[in-house]
Coordinates of C-alpha atoms in Angstrom, one line a residue:
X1 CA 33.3 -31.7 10.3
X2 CA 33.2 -35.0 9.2
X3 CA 33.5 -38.3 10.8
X4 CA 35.5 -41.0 9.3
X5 CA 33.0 -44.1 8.6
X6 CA 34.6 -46.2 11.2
X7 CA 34.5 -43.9 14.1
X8 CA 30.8 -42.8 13.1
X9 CA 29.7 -46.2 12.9
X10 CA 31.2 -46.5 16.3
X11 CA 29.3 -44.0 17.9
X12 CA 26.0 -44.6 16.2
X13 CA 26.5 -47.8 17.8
X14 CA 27.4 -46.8 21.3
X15 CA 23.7 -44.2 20.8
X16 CA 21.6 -46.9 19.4
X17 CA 23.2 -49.0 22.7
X18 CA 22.7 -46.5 25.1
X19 CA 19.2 -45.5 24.1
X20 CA 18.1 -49.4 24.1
X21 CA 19.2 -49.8 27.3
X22 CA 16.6 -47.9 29.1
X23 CA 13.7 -49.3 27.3
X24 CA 11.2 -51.6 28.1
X25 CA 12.9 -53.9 25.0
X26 CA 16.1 -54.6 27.4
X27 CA 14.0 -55.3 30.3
X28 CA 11.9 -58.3 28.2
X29 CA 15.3 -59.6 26.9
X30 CA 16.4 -60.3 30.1
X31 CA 13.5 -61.5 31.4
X32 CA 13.3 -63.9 28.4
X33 CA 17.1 -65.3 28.5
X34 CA 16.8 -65.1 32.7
X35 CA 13.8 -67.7 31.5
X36 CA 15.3 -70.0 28.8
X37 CA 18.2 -71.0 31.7
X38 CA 15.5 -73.4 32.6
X39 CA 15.3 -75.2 29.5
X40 CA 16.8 -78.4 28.8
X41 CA 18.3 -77.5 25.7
X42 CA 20.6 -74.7 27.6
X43 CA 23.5 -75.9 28.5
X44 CA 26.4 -74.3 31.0
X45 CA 29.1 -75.2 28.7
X46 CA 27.6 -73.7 25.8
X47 CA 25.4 -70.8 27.6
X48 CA 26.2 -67.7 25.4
X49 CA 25.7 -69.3 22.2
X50 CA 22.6 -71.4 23.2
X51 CA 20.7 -68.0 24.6
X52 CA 21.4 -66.8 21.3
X53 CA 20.1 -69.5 19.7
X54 CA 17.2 -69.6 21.8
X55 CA 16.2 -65.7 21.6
X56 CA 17.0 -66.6 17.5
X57 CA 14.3 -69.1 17.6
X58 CA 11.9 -67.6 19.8
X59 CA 11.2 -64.2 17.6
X60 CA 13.0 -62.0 20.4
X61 CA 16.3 -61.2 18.3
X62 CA 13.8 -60.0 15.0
X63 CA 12.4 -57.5 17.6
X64 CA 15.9 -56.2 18.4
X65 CA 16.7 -55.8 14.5
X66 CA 13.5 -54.0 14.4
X67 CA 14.3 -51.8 17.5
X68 CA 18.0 -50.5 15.7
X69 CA 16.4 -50.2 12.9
X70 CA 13.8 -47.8 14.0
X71 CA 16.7 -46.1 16.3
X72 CA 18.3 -45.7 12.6
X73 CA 15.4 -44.6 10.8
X74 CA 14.5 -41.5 13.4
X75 CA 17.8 -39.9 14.6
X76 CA 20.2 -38.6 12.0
X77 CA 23.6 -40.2 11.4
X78 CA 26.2 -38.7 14.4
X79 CA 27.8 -35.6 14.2
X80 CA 31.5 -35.0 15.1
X81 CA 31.8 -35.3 18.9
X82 CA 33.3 -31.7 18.7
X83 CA 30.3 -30.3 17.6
X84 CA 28.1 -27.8 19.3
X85 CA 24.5 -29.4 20.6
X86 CA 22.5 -27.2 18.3
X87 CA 24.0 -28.3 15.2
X88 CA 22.6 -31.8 15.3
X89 CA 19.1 -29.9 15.6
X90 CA 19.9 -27.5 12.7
X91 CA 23.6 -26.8 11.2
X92 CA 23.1 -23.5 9.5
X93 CA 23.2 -20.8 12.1
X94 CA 20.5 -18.5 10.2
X95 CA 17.8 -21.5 9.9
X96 CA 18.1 -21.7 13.9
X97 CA 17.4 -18.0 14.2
X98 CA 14.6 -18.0 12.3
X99 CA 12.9 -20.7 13.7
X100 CA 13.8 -18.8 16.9
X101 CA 11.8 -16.1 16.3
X102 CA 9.6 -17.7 14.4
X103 CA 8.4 -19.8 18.2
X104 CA 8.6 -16.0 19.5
X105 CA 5.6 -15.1 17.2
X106 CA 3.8 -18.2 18.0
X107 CA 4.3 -18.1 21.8
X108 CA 3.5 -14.3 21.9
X109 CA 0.2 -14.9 19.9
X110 CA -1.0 -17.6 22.6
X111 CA 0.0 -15.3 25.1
X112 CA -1.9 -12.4 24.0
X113 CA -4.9 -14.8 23.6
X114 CA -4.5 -15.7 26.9
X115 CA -4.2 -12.2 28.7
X116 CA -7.6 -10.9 26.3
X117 CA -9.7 -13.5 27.0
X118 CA -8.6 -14.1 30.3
X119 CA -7.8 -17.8 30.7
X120 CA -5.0 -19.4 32.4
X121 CA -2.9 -21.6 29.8
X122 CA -3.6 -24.6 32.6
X123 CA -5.7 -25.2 35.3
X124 CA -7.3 -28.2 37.3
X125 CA -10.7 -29.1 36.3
X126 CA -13.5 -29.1 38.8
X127 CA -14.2 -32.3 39.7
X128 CA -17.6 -32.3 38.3
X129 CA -16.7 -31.6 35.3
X130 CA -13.9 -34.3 35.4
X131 CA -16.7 -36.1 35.6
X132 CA -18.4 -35.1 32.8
X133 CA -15.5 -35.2 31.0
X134 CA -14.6 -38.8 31.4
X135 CA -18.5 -40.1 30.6
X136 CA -18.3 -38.4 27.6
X137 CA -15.2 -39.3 26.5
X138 CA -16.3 -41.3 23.4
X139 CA -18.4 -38.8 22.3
X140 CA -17.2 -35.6 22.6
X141 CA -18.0 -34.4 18.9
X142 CA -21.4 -33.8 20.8
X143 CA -19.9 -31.1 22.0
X144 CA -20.9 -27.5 21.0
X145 CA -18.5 -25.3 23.0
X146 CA -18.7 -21.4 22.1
X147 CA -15.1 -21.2 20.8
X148 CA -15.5 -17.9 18.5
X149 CA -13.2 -15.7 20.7
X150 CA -10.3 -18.5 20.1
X151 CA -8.5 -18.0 16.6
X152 CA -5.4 -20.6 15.4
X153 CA -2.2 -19.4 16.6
X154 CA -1.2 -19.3 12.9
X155 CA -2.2 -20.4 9.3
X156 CA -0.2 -22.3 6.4
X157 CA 0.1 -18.7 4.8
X158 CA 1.9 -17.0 8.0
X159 CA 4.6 -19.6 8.0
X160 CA 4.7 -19.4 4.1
X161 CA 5.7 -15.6 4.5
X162 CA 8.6 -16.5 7.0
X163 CA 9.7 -19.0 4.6
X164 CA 9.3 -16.3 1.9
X165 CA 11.4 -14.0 3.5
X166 CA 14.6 -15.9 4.9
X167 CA 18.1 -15.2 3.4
X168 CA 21.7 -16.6 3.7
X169 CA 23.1 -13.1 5.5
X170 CA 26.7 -15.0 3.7
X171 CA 25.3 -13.9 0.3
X172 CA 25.0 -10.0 -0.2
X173 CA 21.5 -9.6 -2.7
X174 CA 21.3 -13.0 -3.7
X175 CA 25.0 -13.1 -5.4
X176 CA 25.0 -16.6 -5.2
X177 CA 25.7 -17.6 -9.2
X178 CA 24.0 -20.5 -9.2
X179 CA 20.8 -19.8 -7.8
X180 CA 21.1 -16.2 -9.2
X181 CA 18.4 -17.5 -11.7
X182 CA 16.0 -19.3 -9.4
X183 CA 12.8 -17.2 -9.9
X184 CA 10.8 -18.4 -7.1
X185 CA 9.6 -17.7 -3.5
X186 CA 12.1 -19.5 -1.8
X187 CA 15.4 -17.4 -1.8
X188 CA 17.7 -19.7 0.2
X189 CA 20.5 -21.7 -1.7
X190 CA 19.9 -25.2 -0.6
X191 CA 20.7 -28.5 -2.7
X192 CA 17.9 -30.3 -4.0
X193 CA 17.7 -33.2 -6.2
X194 CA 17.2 -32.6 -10.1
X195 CA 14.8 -35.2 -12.0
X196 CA 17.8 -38.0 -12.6
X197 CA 18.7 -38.3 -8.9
X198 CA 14.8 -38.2 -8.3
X199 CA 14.7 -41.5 -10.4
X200 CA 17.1 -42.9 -9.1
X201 CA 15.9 -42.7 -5.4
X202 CA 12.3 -43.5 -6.5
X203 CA 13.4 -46.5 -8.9
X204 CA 11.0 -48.9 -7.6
X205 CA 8.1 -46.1 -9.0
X206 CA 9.4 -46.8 -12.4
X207 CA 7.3 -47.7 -15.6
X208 CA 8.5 -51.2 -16.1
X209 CA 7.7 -52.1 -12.4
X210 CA 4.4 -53.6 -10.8
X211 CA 2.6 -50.6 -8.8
X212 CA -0.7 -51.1 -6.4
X213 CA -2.4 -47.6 -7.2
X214 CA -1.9 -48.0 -11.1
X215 CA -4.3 -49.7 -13.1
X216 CA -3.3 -50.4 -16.6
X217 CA 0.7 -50.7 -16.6
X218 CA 1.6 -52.3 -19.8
X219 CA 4.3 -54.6 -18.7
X220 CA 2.1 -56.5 -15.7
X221 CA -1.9 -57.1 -15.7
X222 CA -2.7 -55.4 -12.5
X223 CA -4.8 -58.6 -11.4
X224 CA -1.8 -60.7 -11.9
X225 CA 0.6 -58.3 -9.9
X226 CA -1.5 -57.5 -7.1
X227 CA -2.5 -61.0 -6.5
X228 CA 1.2 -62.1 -6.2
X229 CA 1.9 -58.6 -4.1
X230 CA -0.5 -59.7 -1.5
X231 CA 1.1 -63.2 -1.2
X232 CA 4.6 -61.6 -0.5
X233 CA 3.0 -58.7 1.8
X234 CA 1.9 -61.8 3.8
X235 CA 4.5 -63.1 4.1
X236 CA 6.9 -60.0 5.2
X237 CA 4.5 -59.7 8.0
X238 CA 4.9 -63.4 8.8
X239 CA 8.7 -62.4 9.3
X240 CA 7.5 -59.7 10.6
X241 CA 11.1 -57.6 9.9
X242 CA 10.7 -54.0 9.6
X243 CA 13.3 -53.3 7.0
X244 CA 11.6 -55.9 4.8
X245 CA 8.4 -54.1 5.4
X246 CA 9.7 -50.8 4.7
X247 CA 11.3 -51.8 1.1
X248 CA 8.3 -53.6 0.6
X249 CA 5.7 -51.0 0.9
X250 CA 7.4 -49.0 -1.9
X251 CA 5.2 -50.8 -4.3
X252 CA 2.2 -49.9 -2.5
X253 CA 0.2 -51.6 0.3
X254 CA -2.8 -54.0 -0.1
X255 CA -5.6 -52.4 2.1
X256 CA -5.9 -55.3 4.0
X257 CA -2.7 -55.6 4.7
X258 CA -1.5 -51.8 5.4
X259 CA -2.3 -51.4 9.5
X260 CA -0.4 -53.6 10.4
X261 CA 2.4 -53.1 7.4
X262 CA 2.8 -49.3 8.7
X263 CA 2.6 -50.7 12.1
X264 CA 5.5 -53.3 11.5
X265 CA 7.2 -50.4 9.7
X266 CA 7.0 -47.5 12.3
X267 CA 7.7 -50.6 14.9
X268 CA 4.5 -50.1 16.9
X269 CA 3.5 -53.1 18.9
X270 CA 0.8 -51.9 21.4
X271 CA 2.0 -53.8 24.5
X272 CA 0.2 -53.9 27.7
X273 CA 2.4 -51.0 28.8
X274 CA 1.7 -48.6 25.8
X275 CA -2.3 -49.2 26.6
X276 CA -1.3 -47.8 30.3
X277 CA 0.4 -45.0 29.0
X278 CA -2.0 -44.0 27.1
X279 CA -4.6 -44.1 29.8
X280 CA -2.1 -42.2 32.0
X281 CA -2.0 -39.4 28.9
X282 CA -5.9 -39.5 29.2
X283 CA -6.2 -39.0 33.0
X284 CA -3.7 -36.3 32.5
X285 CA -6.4 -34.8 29.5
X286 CA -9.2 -35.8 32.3
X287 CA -7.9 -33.6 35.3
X288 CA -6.0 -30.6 33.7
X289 CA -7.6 -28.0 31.6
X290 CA -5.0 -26.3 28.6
X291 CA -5.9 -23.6 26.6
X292 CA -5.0 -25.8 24.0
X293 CA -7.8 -27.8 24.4
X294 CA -10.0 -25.2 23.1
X295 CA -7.7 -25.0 19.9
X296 CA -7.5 -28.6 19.4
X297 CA -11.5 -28.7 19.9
X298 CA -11.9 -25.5 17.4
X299 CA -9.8 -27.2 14.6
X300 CA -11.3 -30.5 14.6
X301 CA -14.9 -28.6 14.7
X302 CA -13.5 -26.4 11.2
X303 CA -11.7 -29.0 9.7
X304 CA -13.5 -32.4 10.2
X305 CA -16.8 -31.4 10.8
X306 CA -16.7 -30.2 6.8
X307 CA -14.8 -32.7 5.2
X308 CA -17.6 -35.6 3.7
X309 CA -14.2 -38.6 5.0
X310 CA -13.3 -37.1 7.9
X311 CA -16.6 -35.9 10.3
X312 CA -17.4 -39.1 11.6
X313 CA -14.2 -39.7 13.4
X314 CA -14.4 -36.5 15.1
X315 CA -14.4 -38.0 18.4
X316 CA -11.2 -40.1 18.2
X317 CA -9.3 -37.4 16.8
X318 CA -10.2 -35.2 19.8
X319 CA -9.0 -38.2 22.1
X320 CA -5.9 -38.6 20.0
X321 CA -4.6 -34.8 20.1
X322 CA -5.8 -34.2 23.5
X323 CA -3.9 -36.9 24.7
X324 CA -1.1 -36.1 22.4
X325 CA -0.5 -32.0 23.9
X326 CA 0.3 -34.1 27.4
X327 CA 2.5 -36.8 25.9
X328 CA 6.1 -35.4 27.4
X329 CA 7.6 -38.4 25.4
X330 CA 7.1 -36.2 22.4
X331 CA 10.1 -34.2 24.0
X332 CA 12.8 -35.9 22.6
X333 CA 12.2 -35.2 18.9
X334 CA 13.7 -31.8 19.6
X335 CA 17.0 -33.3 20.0
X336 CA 16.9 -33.9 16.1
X337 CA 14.3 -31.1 15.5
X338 CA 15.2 -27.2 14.3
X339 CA 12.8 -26.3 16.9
X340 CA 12.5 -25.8 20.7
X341 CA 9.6 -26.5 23.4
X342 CA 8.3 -23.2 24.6
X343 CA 8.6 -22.8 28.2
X344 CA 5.8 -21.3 30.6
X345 CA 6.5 -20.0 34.2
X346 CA 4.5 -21.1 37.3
X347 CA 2.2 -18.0 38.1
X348 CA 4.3 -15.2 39.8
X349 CA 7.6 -17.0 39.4
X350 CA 8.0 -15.4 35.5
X351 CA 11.4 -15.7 34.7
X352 CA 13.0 -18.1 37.5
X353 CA 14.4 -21.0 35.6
X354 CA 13.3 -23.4 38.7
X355 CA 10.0 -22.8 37.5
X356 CA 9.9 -23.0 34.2
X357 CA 7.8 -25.6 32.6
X358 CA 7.2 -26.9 29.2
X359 CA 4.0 -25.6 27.7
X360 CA 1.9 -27.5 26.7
X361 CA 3.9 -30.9 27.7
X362 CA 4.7 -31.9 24.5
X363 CA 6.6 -29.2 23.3
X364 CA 4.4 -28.0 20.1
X365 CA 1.7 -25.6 19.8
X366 CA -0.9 -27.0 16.8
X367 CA -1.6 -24.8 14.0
X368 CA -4.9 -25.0 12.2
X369 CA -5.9 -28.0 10.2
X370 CA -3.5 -29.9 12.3
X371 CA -6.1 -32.9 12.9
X372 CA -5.4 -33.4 9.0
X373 CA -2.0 -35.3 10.0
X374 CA -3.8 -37.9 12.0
X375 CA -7.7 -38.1 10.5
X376 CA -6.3 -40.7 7.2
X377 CA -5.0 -43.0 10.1
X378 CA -8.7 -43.7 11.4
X379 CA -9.2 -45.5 8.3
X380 CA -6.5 -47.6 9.4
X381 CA -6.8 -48.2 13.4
X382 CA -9.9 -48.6 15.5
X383 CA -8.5 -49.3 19.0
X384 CA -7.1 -45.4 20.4
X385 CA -3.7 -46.6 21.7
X386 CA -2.8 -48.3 19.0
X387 CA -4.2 -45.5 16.6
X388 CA -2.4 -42.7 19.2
X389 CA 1.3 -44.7 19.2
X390 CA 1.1 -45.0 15.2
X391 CA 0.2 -41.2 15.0
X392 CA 3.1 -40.4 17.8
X393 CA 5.4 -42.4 15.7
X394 CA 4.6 -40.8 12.5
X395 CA 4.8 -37.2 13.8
X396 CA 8.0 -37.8 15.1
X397 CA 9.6 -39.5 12.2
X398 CA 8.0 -36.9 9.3
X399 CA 5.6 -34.7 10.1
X400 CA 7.4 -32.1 12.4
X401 CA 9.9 -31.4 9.5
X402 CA 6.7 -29.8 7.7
X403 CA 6.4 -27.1 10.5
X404 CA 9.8 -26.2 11.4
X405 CA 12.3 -24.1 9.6
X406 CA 15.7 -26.5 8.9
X407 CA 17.7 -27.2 5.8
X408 CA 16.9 -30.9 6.0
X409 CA 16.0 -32.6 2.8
X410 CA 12.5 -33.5 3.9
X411 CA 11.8 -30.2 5.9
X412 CA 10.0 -27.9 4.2
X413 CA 12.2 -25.5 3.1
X414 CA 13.9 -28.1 1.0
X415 CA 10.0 -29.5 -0.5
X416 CA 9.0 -26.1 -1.4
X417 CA 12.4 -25.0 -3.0
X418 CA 12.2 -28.2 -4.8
X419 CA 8.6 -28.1 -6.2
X420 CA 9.9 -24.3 -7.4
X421 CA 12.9 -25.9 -8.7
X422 CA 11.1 -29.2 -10.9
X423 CA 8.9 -26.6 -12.2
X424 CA 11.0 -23.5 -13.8
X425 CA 12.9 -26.3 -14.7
X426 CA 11.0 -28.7 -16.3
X427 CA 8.0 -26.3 -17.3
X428 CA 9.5 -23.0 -17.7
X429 CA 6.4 -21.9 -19.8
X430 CA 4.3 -22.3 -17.2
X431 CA 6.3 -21.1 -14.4
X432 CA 7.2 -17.8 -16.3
X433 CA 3.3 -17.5 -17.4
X434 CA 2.1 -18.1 -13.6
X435 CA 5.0 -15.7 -12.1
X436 CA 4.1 -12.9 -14.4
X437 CA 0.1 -13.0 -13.6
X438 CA 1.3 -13.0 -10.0
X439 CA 0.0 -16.2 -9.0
X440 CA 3.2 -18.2 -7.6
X441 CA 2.7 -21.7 -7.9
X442 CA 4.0 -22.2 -4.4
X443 CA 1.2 -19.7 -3.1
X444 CA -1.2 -22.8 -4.1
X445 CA 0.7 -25.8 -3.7
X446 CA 2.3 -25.0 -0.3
X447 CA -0.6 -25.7 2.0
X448 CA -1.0 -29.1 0.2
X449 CA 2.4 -29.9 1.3
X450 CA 2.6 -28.6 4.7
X451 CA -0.4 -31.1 5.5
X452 CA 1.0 -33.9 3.6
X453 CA -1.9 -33.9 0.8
X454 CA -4.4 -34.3 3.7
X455 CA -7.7 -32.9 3.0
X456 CA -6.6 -32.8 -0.5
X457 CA -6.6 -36.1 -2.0
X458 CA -9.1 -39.2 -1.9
X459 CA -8.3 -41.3 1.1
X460 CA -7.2 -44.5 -1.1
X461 CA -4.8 -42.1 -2.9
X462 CA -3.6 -40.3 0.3
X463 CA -2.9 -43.8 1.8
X464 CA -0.8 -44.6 -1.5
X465 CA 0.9 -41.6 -1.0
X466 CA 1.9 -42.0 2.3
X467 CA 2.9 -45.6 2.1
X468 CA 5.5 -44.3 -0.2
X469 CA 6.7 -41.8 2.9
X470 CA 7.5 -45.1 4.8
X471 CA 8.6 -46.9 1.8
X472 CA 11.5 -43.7 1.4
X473 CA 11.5 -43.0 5.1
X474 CA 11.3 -39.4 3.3
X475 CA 9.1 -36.5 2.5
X476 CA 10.3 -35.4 -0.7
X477 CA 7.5 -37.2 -2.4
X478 CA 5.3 -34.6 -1.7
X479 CA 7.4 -31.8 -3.4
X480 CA 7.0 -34.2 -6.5
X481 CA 3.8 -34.4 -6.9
X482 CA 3.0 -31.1 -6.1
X483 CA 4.9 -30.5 -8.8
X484 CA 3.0 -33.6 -11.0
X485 CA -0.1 -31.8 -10.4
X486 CA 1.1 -28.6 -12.1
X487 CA 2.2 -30.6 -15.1
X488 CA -0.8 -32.6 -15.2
X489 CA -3.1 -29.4 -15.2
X490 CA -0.5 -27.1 -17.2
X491 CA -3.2 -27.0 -20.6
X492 CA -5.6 -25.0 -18.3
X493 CA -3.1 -23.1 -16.1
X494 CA -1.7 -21.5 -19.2
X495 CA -5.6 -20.1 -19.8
X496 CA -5.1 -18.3 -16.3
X497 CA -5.0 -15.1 -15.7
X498 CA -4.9 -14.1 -12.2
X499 CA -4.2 -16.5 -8.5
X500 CA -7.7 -16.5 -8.2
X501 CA -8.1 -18.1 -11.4
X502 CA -5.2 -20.9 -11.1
X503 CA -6.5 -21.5 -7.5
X504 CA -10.0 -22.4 -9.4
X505 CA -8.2 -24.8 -11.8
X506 CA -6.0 -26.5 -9.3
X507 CA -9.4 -25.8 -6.5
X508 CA -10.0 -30.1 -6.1
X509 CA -8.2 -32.7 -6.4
X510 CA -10.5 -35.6 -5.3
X511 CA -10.0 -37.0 -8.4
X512 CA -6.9 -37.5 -9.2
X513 CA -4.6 -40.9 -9.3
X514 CA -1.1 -40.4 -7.6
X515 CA 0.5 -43.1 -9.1
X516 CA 0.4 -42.2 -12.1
X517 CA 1.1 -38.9 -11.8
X518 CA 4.4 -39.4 -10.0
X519 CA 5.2 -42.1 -12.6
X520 CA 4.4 -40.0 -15.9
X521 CA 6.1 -36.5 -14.4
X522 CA 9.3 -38.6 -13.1
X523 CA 9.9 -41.1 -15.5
X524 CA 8.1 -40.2 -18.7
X525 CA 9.4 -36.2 -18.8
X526 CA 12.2 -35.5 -20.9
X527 CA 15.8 -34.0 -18.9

């Protein structure tokens, strides 16, 4: 059902109101007008407009934009009061269902780990190792635990066969006539955007416009644009007004600039009480033993330990995901999220609702390669609240739509039926030639999506990449380039012929420029 613009606006309002008013935002306005009544320039005849003013002046009204704006940016636009809870975390009935089962297989997986190896999914640490724990806190890469019996709960492939197999039960065999001809993996009729829409939404990509990540554009010398970027970045941040920020990083972030850019952007601000909050998450990591821990320890030992820009911040991504599988305030994103917390019982009390607890007590259970989401962001932040709010804020906002079933735009679902679609549709040679060897493009570009081009891509591209995430508050970006990469390797894949030959060809891509790329495949292919 939908709302007339009026009474929607109205009740975004009334939400963006009602979830301010708890925060620690509210409190410091008060404070801070409570304050200015002692100023001489406040006067009683005049009081409402010369707060204003004064909260104007003072920088505490461009933290309130910022604050709605963020509220904006991470929960979709209201649904009609009349409807159901569980369509503003997923509207089509069949996505919900499978994401159901779907937590089912992940859940029964931990618990089977669980009852073979014999470990409690939480228990209290001994306090000498407590100890232990907390002296080598900033260096627990040191670490060699014996983790062989422990195995991910899942791989990128598993959830790529769910995705594989869902079906709209509305359509009998695929009778849908317009997707009757869409010849890839994903066999659920969604709307994505063609290549003109894609322009449109990415204008500010286009050829005629200044890029940072682009070195020899014709219309601007690079040295000239990025000179006169940096000069307006500084200023943005002098405003410091996220909007601003957000449009602003579209073009591409200076490195110097880009911390505190994506910070401004993601409205991050590391006040005293996020630093205690985070300490409170590590106590919490300090005292209580998850079987997670061993997970999150055996992923960042496979995944960073081997990658030649990731190993040597092994020990802050440990802190950083420890602390994150106790950070309850992760719970809300499931009001806008397809997916659901799993719940645990307390021991002998299976089944009794009064007992039930969230497990772990953020509501997600990490897949493998999951440290790939927060490793780029080292680069970026050095002090581990700071680093642990920007990563909370990013999962929140984008990254949970790459691990959940839903039919939102940037979930993934919609990025991998899009890739398939660019491709069959723009290089229909190739697609045919790939599907008929039996190697399914989205076989090999799928796990590069589902980790946002993590692992994948040189870290000065993967930052341009993902400033562009910010820039679009979207994830469809990836689906693009996916599909770039294809185009910009077709010559050899049409050579192929077999998977394990195409994976060979499409094997690394520590080379390659994204800017390009994404410019040539959106704006320079013919529709």
């Amino acid at each position: 059902a939908m709302l007339d613009p009026e009474r929607g606006l109205s009740l975004t309002i009334a939400r963006v109101v009602q979830r301010l008013q708890g925060s620690s935002l509210h409190s410091q306005l008060e404070r801070q007008a409570r304050v200015s009544l002692h100023k001489p320039e406040i006067k009683l005849e005049s009081l409402k407009e010369d707060i204003k003013d004064f909260l104007k002046t003072s920088g505490w009204e461009k933290k309130l934009q910022n604050a709605v704006y963020s509220e904006l940016n991470v929960f979709p636009s209201p649904c009609h009061p009349a409807a159901p809870p569980e369509h503003i975390k997923e509207p089509l009935a069949y996505m919900r269902k499978a994401q159901g089962s779907w937590e089912k297989r992940i859940l029964k997986s931990l618990n089977s780990m669980c009852t073979e190896l014999n470990i409690p999914l939480a228990q209290k640490r001994p306090v000498n190792e407590q100890k232990e724990l907390l002296n080598k806190w900033n260096e627990m890469g040191t670490d060699e635990p014996d983790l062989s019996l422990f195995r991910p709960v899942y791989a990128p492939k598993d959830f790529l066969e769910v995705l594989m197999n869902l079906r709209n039960p509305n359509y009998e065999n695929g009778e849908q006539p317009s997707f009757r001809n869409h010849l890839g993996l994903i066999q659920v009729p969604l709307k994505v955007k063609d290549i003109p829409e894609l322009k449109e939404d990415f204008s500010e990509l286009g050829l005629n416009i200044g890029q940072l990540g682009i070195d020899d554009s014709a219309q601007v010398p690079p040295e000239f644009f990025e000179n006169e970027h940096v000069r307006i970045g500084q200023k943005v941040l002098a405003e410091q007004d996220s909007a601003a920020a957000q449009q602003y990083v579209r073009q591409g972030c200076p490195t110097a600039l880009r911390a505190d850019l994506w910070a401004l952007i993601l409205n991050i601000s590391n006040q005293p009480e996020d630093i205690l909050y985070y300490e409170q998450l590590k106590s919490n990591v300090i005292q209580h033993d998850l079987l997670v821990d061993s997970l999150i320890y055996k992923d960042v030992k496979l995944t960073a330990s081997n990658d030649d820009y990731y190993f040597v911040f092994e020990d802050y991504l440990y802190q950083v995901l420890l602390c994150f599988s106790r950070d309850t305030s992760v719970l809300e994103h499931f009001t806008y999220s397809s997916a659901t917390p799993p719940k645990s019982y307390i021991q002998g009390k299976l089944g009794m609702e009064e007992y039930a607890v969230f497990y772990p007590p953020n509501g997600m259970i990490n897949y493998n390669s999951f440290i790939l989401s927060v490793a780029p962001l080292c680069f970026l932040y050095h002090e581990p609240s700071k680093l642990y709010q920007i990563f909370r804020e990013m999962y929140v906002r984008f990254f949970f739509r790459l691990h959940s079933i839903s039919s939102h735009p940037s979930g993934i679902v919609s990025l991998c039926l899009l890739f398939e679609t660019l491709l069959q549709t723009h290089l229909p040679q190739l697609f045919y030639h790939l599907r008929e060897i039996g190697a399914q493009p989205l076989r090999i570009s799928f796990k590069w999506m589902v980790r946002a081009f993590s692992g994948y891509l040189a870290t000065d591209q993967l930052l341009l990449l993902w400033d562009r995430i910010l820039g679009y508050n979207s994830l469809e970006i990836l689906a693009v380039l996916a599909a770039a990469v294809f185009a910009f390797r077709a010559v050899n894949l049409m050579e192929v012929t077999s998977l394990a030959a195409a994976e060979a060809v499409l094997a690394d891509l520590s080379t390659l420029k994204v800017m390009p790329l994404l410019q040539i495949f959106l704006f320079a292919t013919v529709t």
